Short mmCIF file of C-alpha atoms and ligand atoms in Angstrom, two decimals:
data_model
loop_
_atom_site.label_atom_id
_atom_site.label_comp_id
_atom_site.label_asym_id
_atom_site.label_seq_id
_atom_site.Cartn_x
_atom_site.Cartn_y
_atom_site.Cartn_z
CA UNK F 1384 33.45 -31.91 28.12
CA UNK F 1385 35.97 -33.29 30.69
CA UNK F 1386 39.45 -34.59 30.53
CA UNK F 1387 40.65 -37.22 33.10
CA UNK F 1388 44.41 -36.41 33.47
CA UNK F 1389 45.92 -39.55 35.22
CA UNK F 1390 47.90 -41.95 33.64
CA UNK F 1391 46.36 -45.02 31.58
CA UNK F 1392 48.46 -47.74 30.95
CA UNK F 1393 48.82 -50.34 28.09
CA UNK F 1394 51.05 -54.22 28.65
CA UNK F 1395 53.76 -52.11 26.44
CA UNK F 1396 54.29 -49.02 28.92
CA UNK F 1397 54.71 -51.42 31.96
CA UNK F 1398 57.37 -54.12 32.97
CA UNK F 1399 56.71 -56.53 36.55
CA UNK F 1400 59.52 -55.60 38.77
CA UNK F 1401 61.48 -59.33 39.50
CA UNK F 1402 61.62 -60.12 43.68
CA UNK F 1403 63.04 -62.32 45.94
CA UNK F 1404 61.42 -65.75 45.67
CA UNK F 1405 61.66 -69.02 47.37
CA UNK F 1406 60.45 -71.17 44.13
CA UNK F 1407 62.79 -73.41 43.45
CA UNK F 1408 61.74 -74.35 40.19
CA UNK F 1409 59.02 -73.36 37.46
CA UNK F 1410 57.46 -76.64 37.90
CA UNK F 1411 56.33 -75.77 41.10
CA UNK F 1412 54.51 -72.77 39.79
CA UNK F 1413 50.39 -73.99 40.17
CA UNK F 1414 48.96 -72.04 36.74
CA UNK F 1415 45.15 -73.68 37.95
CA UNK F 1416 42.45 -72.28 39.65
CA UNK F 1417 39.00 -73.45 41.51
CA UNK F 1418 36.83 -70.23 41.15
CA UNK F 1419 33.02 -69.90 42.75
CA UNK F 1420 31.05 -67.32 40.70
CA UNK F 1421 29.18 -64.90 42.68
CA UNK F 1422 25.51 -65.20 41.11
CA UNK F 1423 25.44 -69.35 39.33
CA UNK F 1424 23.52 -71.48 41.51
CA UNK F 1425 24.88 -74.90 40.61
CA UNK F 1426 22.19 -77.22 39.80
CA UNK F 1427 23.04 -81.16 39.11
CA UNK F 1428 21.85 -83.42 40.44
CA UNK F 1429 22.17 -86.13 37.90
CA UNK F 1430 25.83 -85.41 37.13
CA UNK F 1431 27.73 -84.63 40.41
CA UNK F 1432 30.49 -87.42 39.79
CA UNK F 1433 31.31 -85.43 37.20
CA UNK F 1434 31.48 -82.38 38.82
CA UNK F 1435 33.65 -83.31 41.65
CA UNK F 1436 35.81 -85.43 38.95
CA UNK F 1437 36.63 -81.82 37.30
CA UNK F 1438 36.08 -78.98 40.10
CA UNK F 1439 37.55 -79.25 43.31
CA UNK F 1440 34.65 -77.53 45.02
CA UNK F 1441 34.49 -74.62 42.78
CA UNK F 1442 32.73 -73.89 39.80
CA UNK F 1443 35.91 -73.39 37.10
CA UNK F 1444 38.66 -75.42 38.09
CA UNK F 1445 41.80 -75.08 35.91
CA UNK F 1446 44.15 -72.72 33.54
CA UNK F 1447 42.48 -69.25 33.67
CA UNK F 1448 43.20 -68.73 29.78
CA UNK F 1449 40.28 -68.48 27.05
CA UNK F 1450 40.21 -68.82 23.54
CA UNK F 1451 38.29 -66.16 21.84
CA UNK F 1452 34.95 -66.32 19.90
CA UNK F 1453 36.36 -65.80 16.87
CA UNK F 1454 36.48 -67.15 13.47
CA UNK F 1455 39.79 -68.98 13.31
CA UNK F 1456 39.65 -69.35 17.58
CA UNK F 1457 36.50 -70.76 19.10
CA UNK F 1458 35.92 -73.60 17.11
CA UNK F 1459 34.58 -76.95 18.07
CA UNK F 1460 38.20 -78.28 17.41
CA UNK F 1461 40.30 -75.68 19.32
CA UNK F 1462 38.06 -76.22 22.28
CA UNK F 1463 38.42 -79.71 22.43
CA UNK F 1464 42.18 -79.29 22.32
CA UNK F 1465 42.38 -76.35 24.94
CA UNK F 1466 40.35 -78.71 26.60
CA UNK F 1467 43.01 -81.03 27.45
CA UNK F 1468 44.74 -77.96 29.25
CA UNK F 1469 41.65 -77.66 31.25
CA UNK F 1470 41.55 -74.05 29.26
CA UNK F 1471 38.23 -72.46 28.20
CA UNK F 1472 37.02 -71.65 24.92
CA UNK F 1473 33.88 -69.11 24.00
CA UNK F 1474 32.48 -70.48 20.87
CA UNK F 1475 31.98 -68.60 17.57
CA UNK F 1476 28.46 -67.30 17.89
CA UNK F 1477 27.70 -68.45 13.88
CA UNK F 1478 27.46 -71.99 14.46
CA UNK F 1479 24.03 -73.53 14.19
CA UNK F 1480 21.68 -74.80 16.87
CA UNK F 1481 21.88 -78.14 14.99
CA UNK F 1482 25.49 -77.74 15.01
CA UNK F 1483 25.65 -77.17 18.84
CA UNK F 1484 23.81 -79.41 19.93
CA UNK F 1485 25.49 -81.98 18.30
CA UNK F 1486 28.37 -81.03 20.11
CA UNK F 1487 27.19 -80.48 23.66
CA UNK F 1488 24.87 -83.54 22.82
CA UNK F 1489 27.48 -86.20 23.36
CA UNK F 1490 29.07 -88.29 25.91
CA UNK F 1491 31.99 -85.82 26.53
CA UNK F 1492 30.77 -84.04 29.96
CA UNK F 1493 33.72 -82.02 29.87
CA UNK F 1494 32.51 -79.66 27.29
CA UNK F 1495 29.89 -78.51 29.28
CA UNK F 1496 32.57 -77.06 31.97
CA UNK F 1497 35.30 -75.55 29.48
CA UNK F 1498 33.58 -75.05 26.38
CA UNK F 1499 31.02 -71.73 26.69
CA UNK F 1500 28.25 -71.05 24.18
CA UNK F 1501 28.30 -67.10 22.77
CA UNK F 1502 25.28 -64.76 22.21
CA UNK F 1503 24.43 -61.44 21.19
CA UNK F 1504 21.78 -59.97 23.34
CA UNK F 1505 19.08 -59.70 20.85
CA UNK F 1506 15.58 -61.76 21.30
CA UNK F 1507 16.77 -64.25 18.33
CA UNK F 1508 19.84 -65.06 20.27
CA UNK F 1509 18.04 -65.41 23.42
CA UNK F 1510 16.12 -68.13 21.48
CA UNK F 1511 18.71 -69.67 20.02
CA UNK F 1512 20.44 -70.20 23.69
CA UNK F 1513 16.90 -71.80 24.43
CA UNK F 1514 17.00 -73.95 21.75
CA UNK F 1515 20.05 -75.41 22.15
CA UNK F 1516 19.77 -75.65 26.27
CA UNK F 1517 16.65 -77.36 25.48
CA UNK F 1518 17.90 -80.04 22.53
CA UNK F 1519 20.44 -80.81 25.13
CA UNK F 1520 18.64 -81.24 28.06
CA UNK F 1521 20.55 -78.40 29.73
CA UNK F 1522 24.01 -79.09 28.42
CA UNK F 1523 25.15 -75.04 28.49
CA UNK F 1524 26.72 -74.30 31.24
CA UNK F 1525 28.40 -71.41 30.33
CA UNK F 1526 27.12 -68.76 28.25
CA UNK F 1527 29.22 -65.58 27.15
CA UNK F 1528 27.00 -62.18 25.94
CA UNK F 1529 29.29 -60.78 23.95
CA UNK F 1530 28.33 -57.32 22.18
CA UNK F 1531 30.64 -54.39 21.15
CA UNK F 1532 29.40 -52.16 23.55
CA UNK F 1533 28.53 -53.19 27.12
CA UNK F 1534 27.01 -49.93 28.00
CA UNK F 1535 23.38 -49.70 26.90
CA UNK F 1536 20.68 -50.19 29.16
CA UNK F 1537 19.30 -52.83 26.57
CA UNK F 1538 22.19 -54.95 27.75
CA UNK F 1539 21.89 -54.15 31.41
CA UNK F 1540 18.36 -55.95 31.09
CA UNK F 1541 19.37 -58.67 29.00
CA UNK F 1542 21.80 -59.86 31.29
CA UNK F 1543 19.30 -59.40 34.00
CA UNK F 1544 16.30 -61.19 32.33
CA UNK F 1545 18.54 -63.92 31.32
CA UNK F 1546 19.49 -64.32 35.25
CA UNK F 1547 16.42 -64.10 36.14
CA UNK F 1548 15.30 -66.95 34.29
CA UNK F 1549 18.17 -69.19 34.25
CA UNK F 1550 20.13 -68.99 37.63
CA UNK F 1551 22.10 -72.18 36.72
CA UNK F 1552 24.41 -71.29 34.32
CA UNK F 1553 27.88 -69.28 34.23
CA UNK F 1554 27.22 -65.71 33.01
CA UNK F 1555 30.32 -63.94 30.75
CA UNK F 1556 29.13 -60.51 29.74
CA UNK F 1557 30.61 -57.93 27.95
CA UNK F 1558 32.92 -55.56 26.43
CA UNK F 1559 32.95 -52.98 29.04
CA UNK F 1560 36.39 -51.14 30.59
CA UNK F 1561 35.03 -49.12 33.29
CA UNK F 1562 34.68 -49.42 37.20
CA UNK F 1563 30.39 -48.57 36.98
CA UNK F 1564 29.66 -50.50 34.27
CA UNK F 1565 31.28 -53.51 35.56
CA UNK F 1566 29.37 -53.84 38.58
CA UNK F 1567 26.40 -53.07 36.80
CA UNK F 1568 26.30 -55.89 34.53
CA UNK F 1569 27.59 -57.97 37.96
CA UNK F 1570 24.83 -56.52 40.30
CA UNK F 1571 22.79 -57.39 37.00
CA UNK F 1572 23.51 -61.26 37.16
CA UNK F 1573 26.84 -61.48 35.61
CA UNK F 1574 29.30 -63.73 37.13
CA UNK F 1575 32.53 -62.80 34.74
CA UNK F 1576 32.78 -59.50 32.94
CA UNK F 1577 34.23 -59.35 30.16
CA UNK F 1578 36.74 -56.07 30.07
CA UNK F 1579 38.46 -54.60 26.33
CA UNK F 1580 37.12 -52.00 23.99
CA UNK F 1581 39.65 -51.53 21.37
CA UNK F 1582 43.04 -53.28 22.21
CA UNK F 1583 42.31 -56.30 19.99
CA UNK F 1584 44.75 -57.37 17.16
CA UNK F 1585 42.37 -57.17 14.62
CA UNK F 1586 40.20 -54.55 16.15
CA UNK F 1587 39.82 -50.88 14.52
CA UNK F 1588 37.30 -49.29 16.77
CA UNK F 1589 39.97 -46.70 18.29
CA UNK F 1590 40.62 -45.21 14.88
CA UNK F 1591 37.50 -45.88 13.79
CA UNK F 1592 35.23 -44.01 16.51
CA UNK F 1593 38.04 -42.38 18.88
CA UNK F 1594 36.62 -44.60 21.87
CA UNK F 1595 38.79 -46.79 23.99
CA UNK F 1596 40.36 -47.22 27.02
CA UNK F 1597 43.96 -48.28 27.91
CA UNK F 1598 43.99 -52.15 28.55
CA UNK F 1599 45.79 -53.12 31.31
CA UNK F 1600 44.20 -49.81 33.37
CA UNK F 1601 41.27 -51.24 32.37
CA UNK F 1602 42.14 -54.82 33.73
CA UNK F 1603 43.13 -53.05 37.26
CA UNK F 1604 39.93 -50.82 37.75
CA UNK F 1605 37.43 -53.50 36.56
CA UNK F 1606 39.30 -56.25 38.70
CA UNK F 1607 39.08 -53.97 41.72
CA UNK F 1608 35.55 -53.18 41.37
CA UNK F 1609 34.75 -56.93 40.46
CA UNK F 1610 36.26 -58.87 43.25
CA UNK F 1611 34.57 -55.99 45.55
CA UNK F 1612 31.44 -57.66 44.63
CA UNK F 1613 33.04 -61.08 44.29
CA UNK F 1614 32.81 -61.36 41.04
CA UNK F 1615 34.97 -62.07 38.16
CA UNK F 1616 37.03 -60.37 35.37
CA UNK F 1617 38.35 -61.65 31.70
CA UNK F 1618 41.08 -59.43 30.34
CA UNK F 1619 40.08 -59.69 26.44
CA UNK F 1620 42.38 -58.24 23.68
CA UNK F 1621 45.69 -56.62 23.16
CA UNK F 1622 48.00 -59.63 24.61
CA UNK F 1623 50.43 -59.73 21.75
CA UNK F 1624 52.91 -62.47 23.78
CA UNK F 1625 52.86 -64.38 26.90
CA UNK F 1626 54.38 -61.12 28.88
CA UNK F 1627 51.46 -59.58 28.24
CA UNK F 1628 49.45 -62.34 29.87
CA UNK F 1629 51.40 -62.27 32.70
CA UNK F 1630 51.03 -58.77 32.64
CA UNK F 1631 47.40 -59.14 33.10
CA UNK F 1632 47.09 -61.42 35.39
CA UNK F 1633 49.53 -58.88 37.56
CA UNK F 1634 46.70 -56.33 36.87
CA UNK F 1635 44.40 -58.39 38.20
CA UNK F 1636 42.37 -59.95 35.94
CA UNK F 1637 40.40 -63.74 36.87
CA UNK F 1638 41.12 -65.05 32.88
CA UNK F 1639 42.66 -63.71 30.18
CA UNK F 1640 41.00 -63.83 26.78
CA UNK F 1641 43.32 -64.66 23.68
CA UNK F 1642 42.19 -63.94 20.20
CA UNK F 1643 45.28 -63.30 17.69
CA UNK F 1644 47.93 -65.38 20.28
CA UNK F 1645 46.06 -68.26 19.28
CA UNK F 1646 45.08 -67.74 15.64
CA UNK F 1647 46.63 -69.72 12.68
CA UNK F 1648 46.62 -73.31 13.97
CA UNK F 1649 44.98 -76.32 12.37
CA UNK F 1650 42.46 -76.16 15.51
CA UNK F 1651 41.57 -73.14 13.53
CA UNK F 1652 40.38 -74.15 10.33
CA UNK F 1653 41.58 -71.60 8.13
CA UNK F 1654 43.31 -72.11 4.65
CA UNK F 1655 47.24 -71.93 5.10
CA UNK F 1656 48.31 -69.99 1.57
CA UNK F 1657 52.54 -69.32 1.44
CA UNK F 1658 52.93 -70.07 5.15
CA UNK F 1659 50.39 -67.95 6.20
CA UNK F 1660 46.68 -67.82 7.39
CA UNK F 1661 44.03 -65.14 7.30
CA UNK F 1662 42.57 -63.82 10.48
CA UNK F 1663 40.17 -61.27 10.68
CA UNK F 1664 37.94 -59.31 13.14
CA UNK F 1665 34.87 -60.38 13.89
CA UNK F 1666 32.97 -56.94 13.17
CA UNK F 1667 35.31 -56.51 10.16
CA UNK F 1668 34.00 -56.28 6.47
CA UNK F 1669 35.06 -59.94 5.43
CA UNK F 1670 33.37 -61.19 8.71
CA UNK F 1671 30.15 -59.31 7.69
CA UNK F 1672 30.45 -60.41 4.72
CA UNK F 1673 30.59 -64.33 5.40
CA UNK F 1674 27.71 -64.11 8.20
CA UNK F 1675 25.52 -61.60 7.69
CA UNK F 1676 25.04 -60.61 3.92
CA UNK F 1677 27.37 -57.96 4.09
CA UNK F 1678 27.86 -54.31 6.28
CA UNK F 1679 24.69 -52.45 6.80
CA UNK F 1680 24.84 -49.08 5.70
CA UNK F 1681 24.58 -47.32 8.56
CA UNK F 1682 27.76 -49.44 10.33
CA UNK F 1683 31.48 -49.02 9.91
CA UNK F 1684 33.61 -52.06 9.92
CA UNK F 1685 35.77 -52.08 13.04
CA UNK F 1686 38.12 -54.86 12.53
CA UNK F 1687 40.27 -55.54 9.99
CA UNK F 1688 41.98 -58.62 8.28
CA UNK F 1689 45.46 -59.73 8.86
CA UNK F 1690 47.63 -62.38 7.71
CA UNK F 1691 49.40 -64.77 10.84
CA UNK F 1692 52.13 -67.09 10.19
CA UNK F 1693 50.77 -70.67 10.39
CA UNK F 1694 51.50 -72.50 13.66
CA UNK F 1695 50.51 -76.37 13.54
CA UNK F 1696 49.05 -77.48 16.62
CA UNK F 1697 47.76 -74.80 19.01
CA UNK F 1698 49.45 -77.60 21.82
CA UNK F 1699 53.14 -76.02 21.29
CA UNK F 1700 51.53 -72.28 21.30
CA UNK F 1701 50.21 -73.38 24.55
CA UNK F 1702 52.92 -74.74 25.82
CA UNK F 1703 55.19 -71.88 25.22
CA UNK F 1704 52.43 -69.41 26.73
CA UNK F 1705 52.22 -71.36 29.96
CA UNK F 1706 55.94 -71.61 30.13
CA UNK F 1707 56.15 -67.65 30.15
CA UNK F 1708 53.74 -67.55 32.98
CA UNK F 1709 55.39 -70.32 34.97
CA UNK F 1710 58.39 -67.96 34.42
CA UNK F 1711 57.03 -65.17 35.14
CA UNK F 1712 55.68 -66.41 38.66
CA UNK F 1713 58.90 -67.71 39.30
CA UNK F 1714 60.75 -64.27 38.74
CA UNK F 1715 58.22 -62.24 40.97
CA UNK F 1716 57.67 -64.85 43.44
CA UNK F 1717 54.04 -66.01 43.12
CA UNK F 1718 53.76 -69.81 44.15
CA UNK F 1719 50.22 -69.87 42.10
CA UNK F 1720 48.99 -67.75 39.34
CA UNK F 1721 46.28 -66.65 41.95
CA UNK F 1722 49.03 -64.74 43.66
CA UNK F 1723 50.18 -63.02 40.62
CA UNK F 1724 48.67 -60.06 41.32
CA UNK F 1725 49.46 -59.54 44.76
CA UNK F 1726 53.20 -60.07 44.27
CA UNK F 1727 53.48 -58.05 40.53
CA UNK F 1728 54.88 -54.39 41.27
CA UNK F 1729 54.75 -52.86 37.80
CA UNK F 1730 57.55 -50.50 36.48
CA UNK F 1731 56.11 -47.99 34.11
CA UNK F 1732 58.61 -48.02 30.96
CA UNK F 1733 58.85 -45.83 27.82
CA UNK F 1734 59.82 -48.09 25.34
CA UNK F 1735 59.06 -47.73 21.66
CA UNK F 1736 60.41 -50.99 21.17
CA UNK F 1737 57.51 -52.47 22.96
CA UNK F 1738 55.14 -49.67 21.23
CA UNK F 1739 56.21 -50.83 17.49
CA UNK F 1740 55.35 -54.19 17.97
CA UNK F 1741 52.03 -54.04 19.81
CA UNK F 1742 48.80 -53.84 18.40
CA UNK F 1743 49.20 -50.32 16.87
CA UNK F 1744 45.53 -48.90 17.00
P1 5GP X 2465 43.33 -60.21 20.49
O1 5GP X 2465 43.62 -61.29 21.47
O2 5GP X 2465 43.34 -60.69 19.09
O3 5GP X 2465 44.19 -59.00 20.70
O4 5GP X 2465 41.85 -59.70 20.82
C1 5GP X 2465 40.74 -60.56 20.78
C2 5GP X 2465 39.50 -59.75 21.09
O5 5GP X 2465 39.30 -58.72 20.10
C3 5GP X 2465 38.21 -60.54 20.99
O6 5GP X 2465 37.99 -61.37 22.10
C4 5GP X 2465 37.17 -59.44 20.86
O7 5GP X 2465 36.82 -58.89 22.10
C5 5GP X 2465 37.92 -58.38 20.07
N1 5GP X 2465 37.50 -58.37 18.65
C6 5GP X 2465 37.39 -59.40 17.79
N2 5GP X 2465 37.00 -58.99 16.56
C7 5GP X 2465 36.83 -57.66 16.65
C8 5GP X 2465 36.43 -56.66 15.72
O8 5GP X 2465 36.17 -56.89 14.55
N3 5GP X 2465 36.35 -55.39 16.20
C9 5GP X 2465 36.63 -55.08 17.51
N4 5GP X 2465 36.49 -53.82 17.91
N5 5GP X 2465 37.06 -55.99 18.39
C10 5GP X 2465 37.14 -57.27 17.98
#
């Protein structure tokens, strides 16, 4: 047994310090971003008006924010709205092949560059990526591996087969939260890592199993060991406002990954009963239930269910989230989110206030 004694931080025990800025104004704050990912080899040849019409030489151009795959989040209908934004959504993995490839199928070429398909890491999922890549003539161009637990070697290999064998499409894999494991998966073929075990809103696996790892230390030693390799990090879970996104970009982190933030709007689809909608994790009992015939008996739910207020139309959620961030650029003197990072100082604070009101596992 070992015990690491330094400090691990969460959004709620840290503040960014405000500095001297030149900015006159919020509107000049640029939230967009042209990335190049380390390991995609862009391949299209058939479609390279539309590539320059949407990516100013880089392979993501726009606002580094991503809807979640979750039930309530990454739906066809969110994505196209996020779309707008240039914002990113990971799909639900439960829709059908016939169902996605109806979607990617159609005339609108932006989906293919802001809207990411999401997998397991299991043979049936690798053949269900197939499928639909095939039906569509190639259509994915991002796909996000998503599994609880980013540390088995079983993963490792997926992600390494699966670059093997397609080098022309944008790799997301994850959850991992550690330094080694997240230039494994990147020396593995990854382009984006995806960092969080246990912050989410709706997630139980801290009380459940004991294992997690402070959020936005997570965010700083993955983004560090990430851009080392030059590749790429998505802060996923625990952003409870848009502080906490700013937060995270300040720690470093390429996108940020919003699951409960953007849950309970009619992009969502869910039944609005009294005002309020029902939101639930997507390894919780009522998700197992819906998808997959139930818990198995040798698994513990780790998420839960939870009731959000209902919202309307995700547009004035985003609206308010990209205000805080012009803000918060504005305050601590970053001209472009990009710069975020290198101008955030972070105060550590001990506020319960913050404490109360954040996730709480
Ligand atoms: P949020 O933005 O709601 O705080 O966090 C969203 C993230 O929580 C998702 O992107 C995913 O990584 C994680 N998540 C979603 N459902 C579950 C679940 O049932 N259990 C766990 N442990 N994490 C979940």
């Amino acid at each position: 047994m070992q015990i690491e004694n330094d400090i691990k931080l969460d959004y709620s025990d840290v503040l960014i310090k405000p500095k001297r800025s030149t900015l006159k104004s919020r509107k000049e704050v640029d939230l967009e971003r042209v990335m190049r990912f380390r390991n995609y080899k862009a391949d299209f040849p058939e479609n390279v008006r539309e590539y320059s019409e949407y990516h100013g030489g880089g392979h993501f151009d726009g606002i580094p924010i991503i809807a979640a795959n979750m039930d309530g989040v990454g739906t066809f209908e969110m994505a196209d709205a996020l779309m707008k934004h240039n914002i990113m959504t990971c799909l639900k993995k439960t829709y059908t092949v016939n169902e996605l490839v109806e979607y990617f199928d159609s005339d609108h070429y932006k989906r293919s560059w802001y809207v990411a398909m999401s997998i397991g890491s299991t043979d049936a999922d690798y053949l269900k990526f197939r499928n639909v890549q095939e039906l569509t003539d190639g259509k994915i161009r991002i796909l996000c591996v998503d599994v609880a637990n980013g540390y088995t070697e079983a993963f490792s290999n997926f992600i390494y087969q699966l670059r093997l064998n397609h080098s022309n499409i944008i790799i997301i894999a994850g959850n991992v939260v550690t330094a080694d494991m997240t230039q494994e998966l990147i020396l593995n073929g990854a382009d984006i890592v995806k960092v969080g075990i246990g912050p989410g809103s709706v997630c139980t696996t801290r009380i459940k199993t004991g294992i997690g790892y402070p959020q936005l230390s997570a965010v700083i030693e993955c983004a560090d060991s990430a851009h080392g390799l030059g590749g790429h990090i998505i802060a996923d879970g625990g952003c409870t406002n848009a502080g906490d996104v700013a937060k995270a970009f300040g720690g470093g982190a390429d996108f940020v990954m919003l699951g409960g933030m953007l849950a309970g709007h009619d992009e969502g689809g869910g039944e609005v009963e009294d005002g309020k909608v029902k939101f639930y994790g997507m390894s919780s009992e009522t998700a197992n239930d819906k998808h997959f015939g139930g818990l198995k008996d040798y698994r513990a739910a780790e998420g839960k269910d939870v009731l959000v207020p209902y919202r309307g139309a995700v547009d004035t959620t985003i609206q308010d989230i990209l205000g805080g961030l012009r803000s918060a650029c504005t305050y601590s003197g970053a001209k472009r989110i990009k710069d975020l990072t290198k101008c955030t100082t972070f105060v550590r604070v001990n506020n319960t206030h913050n404490k109360v009101f954040g996730n709480g596992t």
